[in-house]
Coordinates of C-alpha atoms in Angstrom, one line a residue:
Chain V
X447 CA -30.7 8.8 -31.1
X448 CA -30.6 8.9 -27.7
X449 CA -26.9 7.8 -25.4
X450 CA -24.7 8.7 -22.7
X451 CA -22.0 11.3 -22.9
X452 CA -19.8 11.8 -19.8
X453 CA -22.8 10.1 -17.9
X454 CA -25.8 12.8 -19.3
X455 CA -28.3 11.7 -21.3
X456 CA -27.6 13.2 -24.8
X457 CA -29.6 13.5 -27.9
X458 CA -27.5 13.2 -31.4
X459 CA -28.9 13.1 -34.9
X460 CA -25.3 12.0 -36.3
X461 CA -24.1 8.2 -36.8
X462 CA -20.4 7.9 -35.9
X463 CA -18.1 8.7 -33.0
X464 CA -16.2 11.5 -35.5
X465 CA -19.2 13.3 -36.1
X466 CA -20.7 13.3 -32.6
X467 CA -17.3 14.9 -31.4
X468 CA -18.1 17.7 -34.3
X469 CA -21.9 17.7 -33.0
X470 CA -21.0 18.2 -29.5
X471 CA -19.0 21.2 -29.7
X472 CA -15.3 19.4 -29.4
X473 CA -14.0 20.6 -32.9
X474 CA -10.3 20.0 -32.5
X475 CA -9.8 19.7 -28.8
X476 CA -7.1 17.6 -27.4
X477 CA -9.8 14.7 -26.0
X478 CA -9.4 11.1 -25.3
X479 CA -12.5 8.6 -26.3
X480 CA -14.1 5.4 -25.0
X481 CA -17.0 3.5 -26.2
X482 CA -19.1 1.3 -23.9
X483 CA -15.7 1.4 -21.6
X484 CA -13.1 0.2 -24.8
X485 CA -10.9 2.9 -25.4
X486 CA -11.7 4.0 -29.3
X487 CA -8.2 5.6 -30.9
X488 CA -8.5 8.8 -32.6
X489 CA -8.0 7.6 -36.2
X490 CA -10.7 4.9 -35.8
X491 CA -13.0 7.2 -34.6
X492 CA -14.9 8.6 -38.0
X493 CA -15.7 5.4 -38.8
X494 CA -16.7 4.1 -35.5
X495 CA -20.3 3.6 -35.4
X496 CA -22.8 4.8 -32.4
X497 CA -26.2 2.8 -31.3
X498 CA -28.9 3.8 -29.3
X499 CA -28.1 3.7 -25.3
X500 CA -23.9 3.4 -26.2
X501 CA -21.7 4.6 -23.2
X502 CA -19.8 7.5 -24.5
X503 CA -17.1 8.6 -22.1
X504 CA -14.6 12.0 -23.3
X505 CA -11.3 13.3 -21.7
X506 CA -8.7 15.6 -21.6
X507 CA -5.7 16.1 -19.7
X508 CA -6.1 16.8 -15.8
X509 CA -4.3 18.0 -12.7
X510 CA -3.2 14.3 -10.9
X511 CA -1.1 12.8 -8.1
Chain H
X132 CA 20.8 10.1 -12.1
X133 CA 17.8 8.3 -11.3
X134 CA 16.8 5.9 -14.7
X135 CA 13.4 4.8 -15.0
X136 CA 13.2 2.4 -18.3
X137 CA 16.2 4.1 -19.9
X138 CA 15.2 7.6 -18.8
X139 CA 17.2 9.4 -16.6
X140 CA 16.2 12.3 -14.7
X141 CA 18.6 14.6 -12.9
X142 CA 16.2 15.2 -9.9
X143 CA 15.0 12.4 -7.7
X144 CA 11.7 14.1 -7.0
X145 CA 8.7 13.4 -9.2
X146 CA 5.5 15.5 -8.0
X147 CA 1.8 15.6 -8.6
X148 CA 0.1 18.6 -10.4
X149 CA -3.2 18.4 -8.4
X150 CA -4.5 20.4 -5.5
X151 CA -2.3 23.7 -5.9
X152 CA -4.5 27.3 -5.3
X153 CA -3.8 28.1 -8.8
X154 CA -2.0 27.2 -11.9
X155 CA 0.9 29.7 -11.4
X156 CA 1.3 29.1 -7.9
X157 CA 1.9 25.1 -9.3
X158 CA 4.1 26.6 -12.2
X159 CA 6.3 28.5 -9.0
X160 CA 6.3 24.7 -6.9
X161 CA 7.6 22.7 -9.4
X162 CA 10.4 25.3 -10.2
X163 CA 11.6 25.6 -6.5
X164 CA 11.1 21.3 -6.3
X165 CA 13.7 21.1 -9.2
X166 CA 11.2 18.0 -10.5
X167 CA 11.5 15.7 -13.6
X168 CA 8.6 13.9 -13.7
X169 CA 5.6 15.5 -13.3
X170 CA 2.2 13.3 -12.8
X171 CA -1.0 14.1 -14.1
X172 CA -4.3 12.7 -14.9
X173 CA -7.4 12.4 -17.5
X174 CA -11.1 13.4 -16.7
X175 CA -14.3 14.1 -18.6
X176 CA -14.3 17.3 -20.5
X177 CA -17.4 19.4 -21.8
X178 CA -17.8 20.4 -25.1
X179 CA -16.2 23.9 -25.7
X180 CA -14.5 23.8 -22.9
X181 CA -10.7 24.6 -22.4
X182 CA -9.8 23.0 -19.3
X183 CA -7.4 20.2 -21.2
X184 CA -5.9 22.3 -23.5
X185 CA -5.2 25.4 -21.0
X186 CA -4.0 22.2 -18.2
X187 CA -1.5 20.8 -20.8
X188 CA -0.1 24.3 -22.0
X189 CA 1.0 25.0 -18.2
X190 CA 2.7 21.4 -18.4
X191 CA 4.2 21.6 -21.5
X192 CA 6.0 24.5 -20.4
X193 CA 7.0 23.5 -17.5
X194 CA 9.7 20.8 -19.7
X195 CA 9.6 17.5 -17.4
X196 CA 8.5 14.2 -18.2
X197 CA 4.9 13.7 -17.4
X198 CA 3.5 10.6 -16.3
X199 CA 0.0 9.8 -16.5
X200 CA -2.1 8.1 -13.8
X201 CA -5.4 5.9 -13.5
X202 CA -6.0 7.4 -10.5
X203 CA -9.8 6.2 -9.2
X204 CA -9.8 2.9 -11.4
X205 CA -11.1 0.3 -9.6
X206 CA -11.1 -2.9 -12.1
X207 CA -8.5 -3.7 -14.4
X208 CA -10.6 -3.2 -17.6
X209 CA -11.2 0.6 -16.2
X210 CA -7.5 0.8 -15.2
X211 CA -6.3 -0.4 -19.3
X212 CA -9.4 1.8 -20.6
X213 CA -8.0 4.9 -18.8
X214 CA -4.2 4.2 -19.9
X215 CA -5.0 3.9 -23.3
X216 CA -6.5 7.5 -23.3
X217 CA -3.7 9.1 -21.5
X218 CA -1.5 7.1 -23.9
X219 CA -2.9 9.1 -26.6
X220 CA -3.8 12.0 -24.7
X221 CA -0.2 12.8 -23.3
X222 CA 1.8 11.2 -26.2
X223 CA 4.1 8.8 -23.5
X224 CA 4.0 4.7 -23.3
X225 CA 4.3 5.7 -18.9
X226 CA 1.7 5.2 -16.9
X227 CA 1.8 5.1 -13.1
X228 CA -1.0 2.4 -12.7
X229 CA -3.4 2.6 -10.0
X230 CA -6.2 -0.1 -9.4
X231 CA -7.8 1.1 -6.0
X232 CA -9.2 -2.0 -4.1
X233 CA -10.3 0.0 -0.8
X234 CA -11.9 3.2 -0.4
X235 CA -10.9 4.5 3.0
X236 CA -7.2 3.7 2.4
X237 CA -6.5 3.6 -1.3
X238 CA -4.8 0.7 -1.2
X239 CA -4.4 -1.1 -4.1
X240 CA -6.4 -4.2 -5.6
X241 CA -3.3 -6.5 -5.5
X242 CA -5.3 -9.4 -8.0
X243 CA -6.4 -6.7 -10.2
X244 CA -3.5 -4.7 -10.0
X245 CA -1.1 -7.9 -11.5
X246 CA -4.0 -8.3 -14.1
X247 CA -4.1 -4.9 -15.8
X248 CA -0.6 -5.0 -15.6
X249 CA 0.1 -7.8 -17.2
X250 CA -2.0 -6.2 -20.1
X251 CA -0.6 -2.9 -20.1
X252 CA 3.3 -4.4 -20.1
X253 CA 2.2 -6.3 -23.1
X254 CA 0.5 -3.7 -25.2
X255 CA 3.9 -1.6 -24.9
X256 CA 3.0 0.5 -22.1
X257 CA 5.9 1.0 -19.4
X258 CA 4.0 0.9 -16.0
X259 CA 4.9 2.3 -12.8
X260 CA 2.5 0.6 -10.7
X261 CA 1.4 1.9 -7.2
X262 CA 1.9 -1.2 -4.6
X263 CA 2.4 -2.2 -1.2
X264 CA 5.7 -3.2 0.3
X265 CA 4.1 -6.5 -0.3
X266 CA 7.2 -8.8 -1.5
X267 CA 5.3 -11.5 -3.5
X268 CA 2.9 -8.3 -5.3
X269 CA 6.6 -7.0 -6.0
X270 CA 7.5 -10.5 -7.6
X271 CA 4.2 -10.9 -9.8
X272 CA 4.6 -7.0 -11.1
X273 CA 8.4 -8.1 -12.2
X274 CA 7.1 -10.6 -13.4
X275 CA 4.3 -8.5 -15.6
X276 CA 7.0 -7.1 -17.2
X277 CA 7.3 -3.9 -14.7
X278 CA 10.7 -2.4 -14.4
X279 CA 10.1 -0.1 -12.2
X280 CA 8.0 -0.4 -8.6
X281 CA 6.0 2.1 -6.6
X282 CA 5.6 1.2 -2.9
X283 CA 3.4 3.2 -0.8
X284 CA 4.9 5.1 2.1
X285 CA 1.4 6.0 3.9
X286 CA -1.7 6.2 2.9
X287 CA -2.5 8.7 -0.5
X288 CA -3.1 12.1 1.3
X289 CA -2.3 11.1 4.4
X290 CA 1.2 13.0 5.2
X291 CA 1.6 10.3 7.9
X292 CA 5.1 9.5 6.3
X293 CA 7.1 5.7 6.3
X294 CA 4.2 3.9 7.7
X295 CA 6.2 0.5 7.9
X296 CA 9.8 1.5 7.5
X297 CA 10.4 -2.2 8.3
X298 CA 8.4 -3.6 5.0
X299 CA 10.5 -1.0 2.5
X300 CA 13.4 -2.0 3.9
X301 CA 13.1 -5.5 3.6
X302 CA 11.6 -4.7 -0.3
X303 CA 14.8 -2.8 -1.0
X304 CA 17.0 -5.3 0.2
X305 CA 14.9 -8.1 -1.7
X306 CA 15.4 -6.1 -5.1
X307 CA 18.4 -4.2 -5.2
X308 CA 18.7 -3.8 -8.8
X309 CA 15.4 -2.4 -9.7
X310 CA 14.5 1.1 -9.6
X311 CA 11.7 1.7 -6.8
X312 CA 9.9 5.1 -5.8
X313 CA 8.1 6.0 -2.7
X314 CA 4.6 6.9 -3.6
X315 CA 1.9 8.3 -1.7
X316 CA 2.0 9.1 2.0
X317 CA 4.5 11.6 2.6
X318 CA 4.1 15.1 4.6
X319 CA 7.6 16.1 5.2
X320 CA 10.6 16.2 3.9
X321 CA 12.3 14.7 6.7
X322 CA 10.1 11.9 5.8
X323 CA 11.3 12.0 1.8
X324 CA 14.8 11.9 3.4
X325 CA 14.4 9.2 4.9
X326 CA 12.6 7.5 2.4
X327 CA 15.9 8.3 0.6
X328 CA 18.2 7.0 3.3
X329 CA 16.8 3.4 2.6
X330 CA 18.0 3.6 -0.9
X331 CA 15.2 4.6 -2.9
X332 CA 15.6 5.3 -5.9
X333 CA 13.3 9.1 -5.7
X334 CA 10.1 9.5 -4.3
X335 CA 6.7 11.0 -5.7
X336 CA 4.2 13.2 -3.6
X337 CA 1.8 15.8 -4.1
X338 CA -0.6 16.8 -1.4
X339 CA 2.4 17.5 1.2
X340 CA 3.2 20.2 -1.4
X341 CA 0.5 21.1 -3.1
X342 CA -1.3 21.9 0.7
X343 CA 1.5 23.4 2.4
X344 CA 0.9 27.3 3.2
X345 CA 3.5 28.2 0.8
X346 CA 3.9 25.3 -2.0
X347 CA 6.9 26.6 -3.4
X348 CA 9.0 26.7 -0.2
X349 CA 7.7 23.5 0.9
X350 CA 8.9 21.9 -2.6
X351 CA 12.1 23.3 -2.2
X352 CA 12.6 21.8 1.3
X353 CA 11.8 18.6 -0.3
X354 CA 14.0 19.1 -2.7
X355 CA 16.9 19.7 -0.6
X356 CA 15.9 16.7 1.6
X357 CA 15.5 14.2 -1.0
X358 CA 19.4 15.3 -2.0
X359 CA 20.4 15.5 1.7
X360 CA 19.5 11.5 1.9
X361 CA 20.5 10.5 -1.6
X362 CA 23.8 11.8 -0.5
X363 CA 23.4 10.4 2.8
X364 CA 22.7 6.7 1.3
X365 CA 25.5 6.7 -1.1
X366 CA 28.0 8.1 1.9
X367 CA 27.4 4.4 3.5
X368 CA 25.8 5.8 6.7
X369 CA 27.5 3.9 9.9
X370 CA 25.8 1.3 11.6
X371 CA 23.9 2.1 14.5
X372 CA 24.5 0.8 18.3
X373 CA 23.1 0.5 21.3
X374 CA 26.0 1.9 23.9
X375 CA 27.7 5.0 23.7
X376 CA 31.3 5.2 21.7
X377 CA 33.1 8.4 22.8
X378 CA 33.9 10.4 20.0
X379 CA 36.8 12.3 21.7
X380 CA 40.4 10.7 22.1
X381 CA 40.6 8.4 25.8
X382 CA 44.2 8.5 25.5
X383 CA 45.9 11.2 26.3
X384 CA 43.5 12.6 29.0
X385 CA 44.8 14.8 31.5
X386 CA 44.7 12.7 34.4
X387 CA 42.8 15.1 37.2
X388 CA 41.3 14.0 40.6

């Protein structure tokens, strides 16, 4: 299915926020999620399901003022 | 000490980690600046990329409290999005809360400000919020359930220093009890000291160091002024006036022609 990571168009063939981490390369990087702009904790996350067109946003710690 | 809810922090500085040249020339600056609170941020990250984890390594060891910002939020809802994140992200309930309501100047949403804060102070989160010297903003962020208040010197990035030295005096006199920081604005240090004279409580910059020629030096003046009018504050400056007051003894003057 098709959605929106980090504002790109993405194409995933997995179903839940857990996986799609694992799809997209993340593995066990020290990230931040939120779903269609609701932040989705980390433990909620493998069972967190993903629909066509969702609004997938992904962190990390930055430089700030 | 400085206590912000029930921390204390030796050092009265709190500084940004943005903007440095590199990594170890930020790792040098906040040495020399003697900081305890260091702020920092959350962005998008790339899958396979290292940026986050190679960031919070160089904070880690720097050993200062970090406090996370929502710096760009522009609604509420973005503002209690992005806290939630760092929450998890940086492991700390703190969050300096910023809800920008105008571009050119930064300044902060008031309305939208009160209204994520009044979420975030209810979900546990203890929120520093960047404000104006506005006193009735002041009241409804005490009022949230802030204990601590972040007034803006100048505009963020602007270096121009205590833009209305009137308005943060009046706010510090209005709330004497509750710990307040200079945020945002500041270029030199004479400008933190002053800050500092009026009885802040510390005050938080980044760009003033962070683009000076040499950031470490420049943190360390800051350092040295933000002690110089701490001291100067609690030393119960004396009261200025408009004629002169010789210094020098009257009496006892040789009487010459």
């Amino acid at each position: 299915m098709k959605i929106t990571v980090n504002g790109e168009p993405t194409e995933i063939t997995c179903e839940t926020l857990g996986a799609a981490l694992d799809e997209l390369g993340y593995g066990p990087a020290k990230v931040a999620t939120a779903l269609n702009e609701d932040f989705v904790p980390t433990a909620l996350r493998a069972t967190t399901k993903l629909a066509p067109g969702d609004r997938l946003e992904i962190v990390a710690p930055r430089q700030g003022g | 000490m400085a206590e912000f809810y029930g921390t204390q922090v030796s050092s009265r500085l709190m500084l940004g980690t943005a903007q440095y040249p590199s990594p170890a020339i930020l790792a040098d600056a906040f040495r020399q600046s003697g900081a305890g609170i260091a702020t920092v941020s959350v962005r998008r990250e790339a899958g396979g990329d290292q940026a986050g984890a190679d960031f919070w390594g160089l904070i880690k060891d720097l050993g200062v409290h970090v406090l996370p910002n929502t710096a760009g939020c522009h609604s509420a809802r973005e503002a209690v999005t992005t806290a939630h994140m760092a929450r998890e992200l940086f492991d700390t309930d703190w969050i300096k809360l910023e809800v920008i309501g105008h571009t050119d100047t930064l300044q902060p949403d008031p309305f939208a400000l009160v209204e994520a804060a009044k979420i975030l102070c209810a979900d546990g989160f203890k929120v520093f919020p960047y404000t104006t010297e506005d006193l009735i903003l002041a009241d409804r962020l005490l009022e949230a359930g802030c204990e601590v208040l972040m007034p803006w010197g100048a505009p963020i990035g602007s270096g121009l220093g205590l833009s209305n030295i009137y308005g943060l005096r009046t706010m510090r006199a209005q709330f004497p009890d509750v710990p307040m920081v200079v945020d945002a604005g500041l270029g030199l240090p004479s400008q933190a000291a002053a800050a500092m004279e009026l009885g802040f409580d510390a005050v938080l910059l980044n760009t003033a160091v962070a683009k000076a020629g040499d950031p470490a030096a420049m943190a360390r003046g800051f350092a040295q002024a933000v002690d110089a009018g701490r001291l100067a504050f609690e030393a119960d400056p004396m009261e200025p006036r408009d004629m002169a007051a010789p210094s020098t003894p009257v009496i006892g003057k040789a009487f010459l022609t």
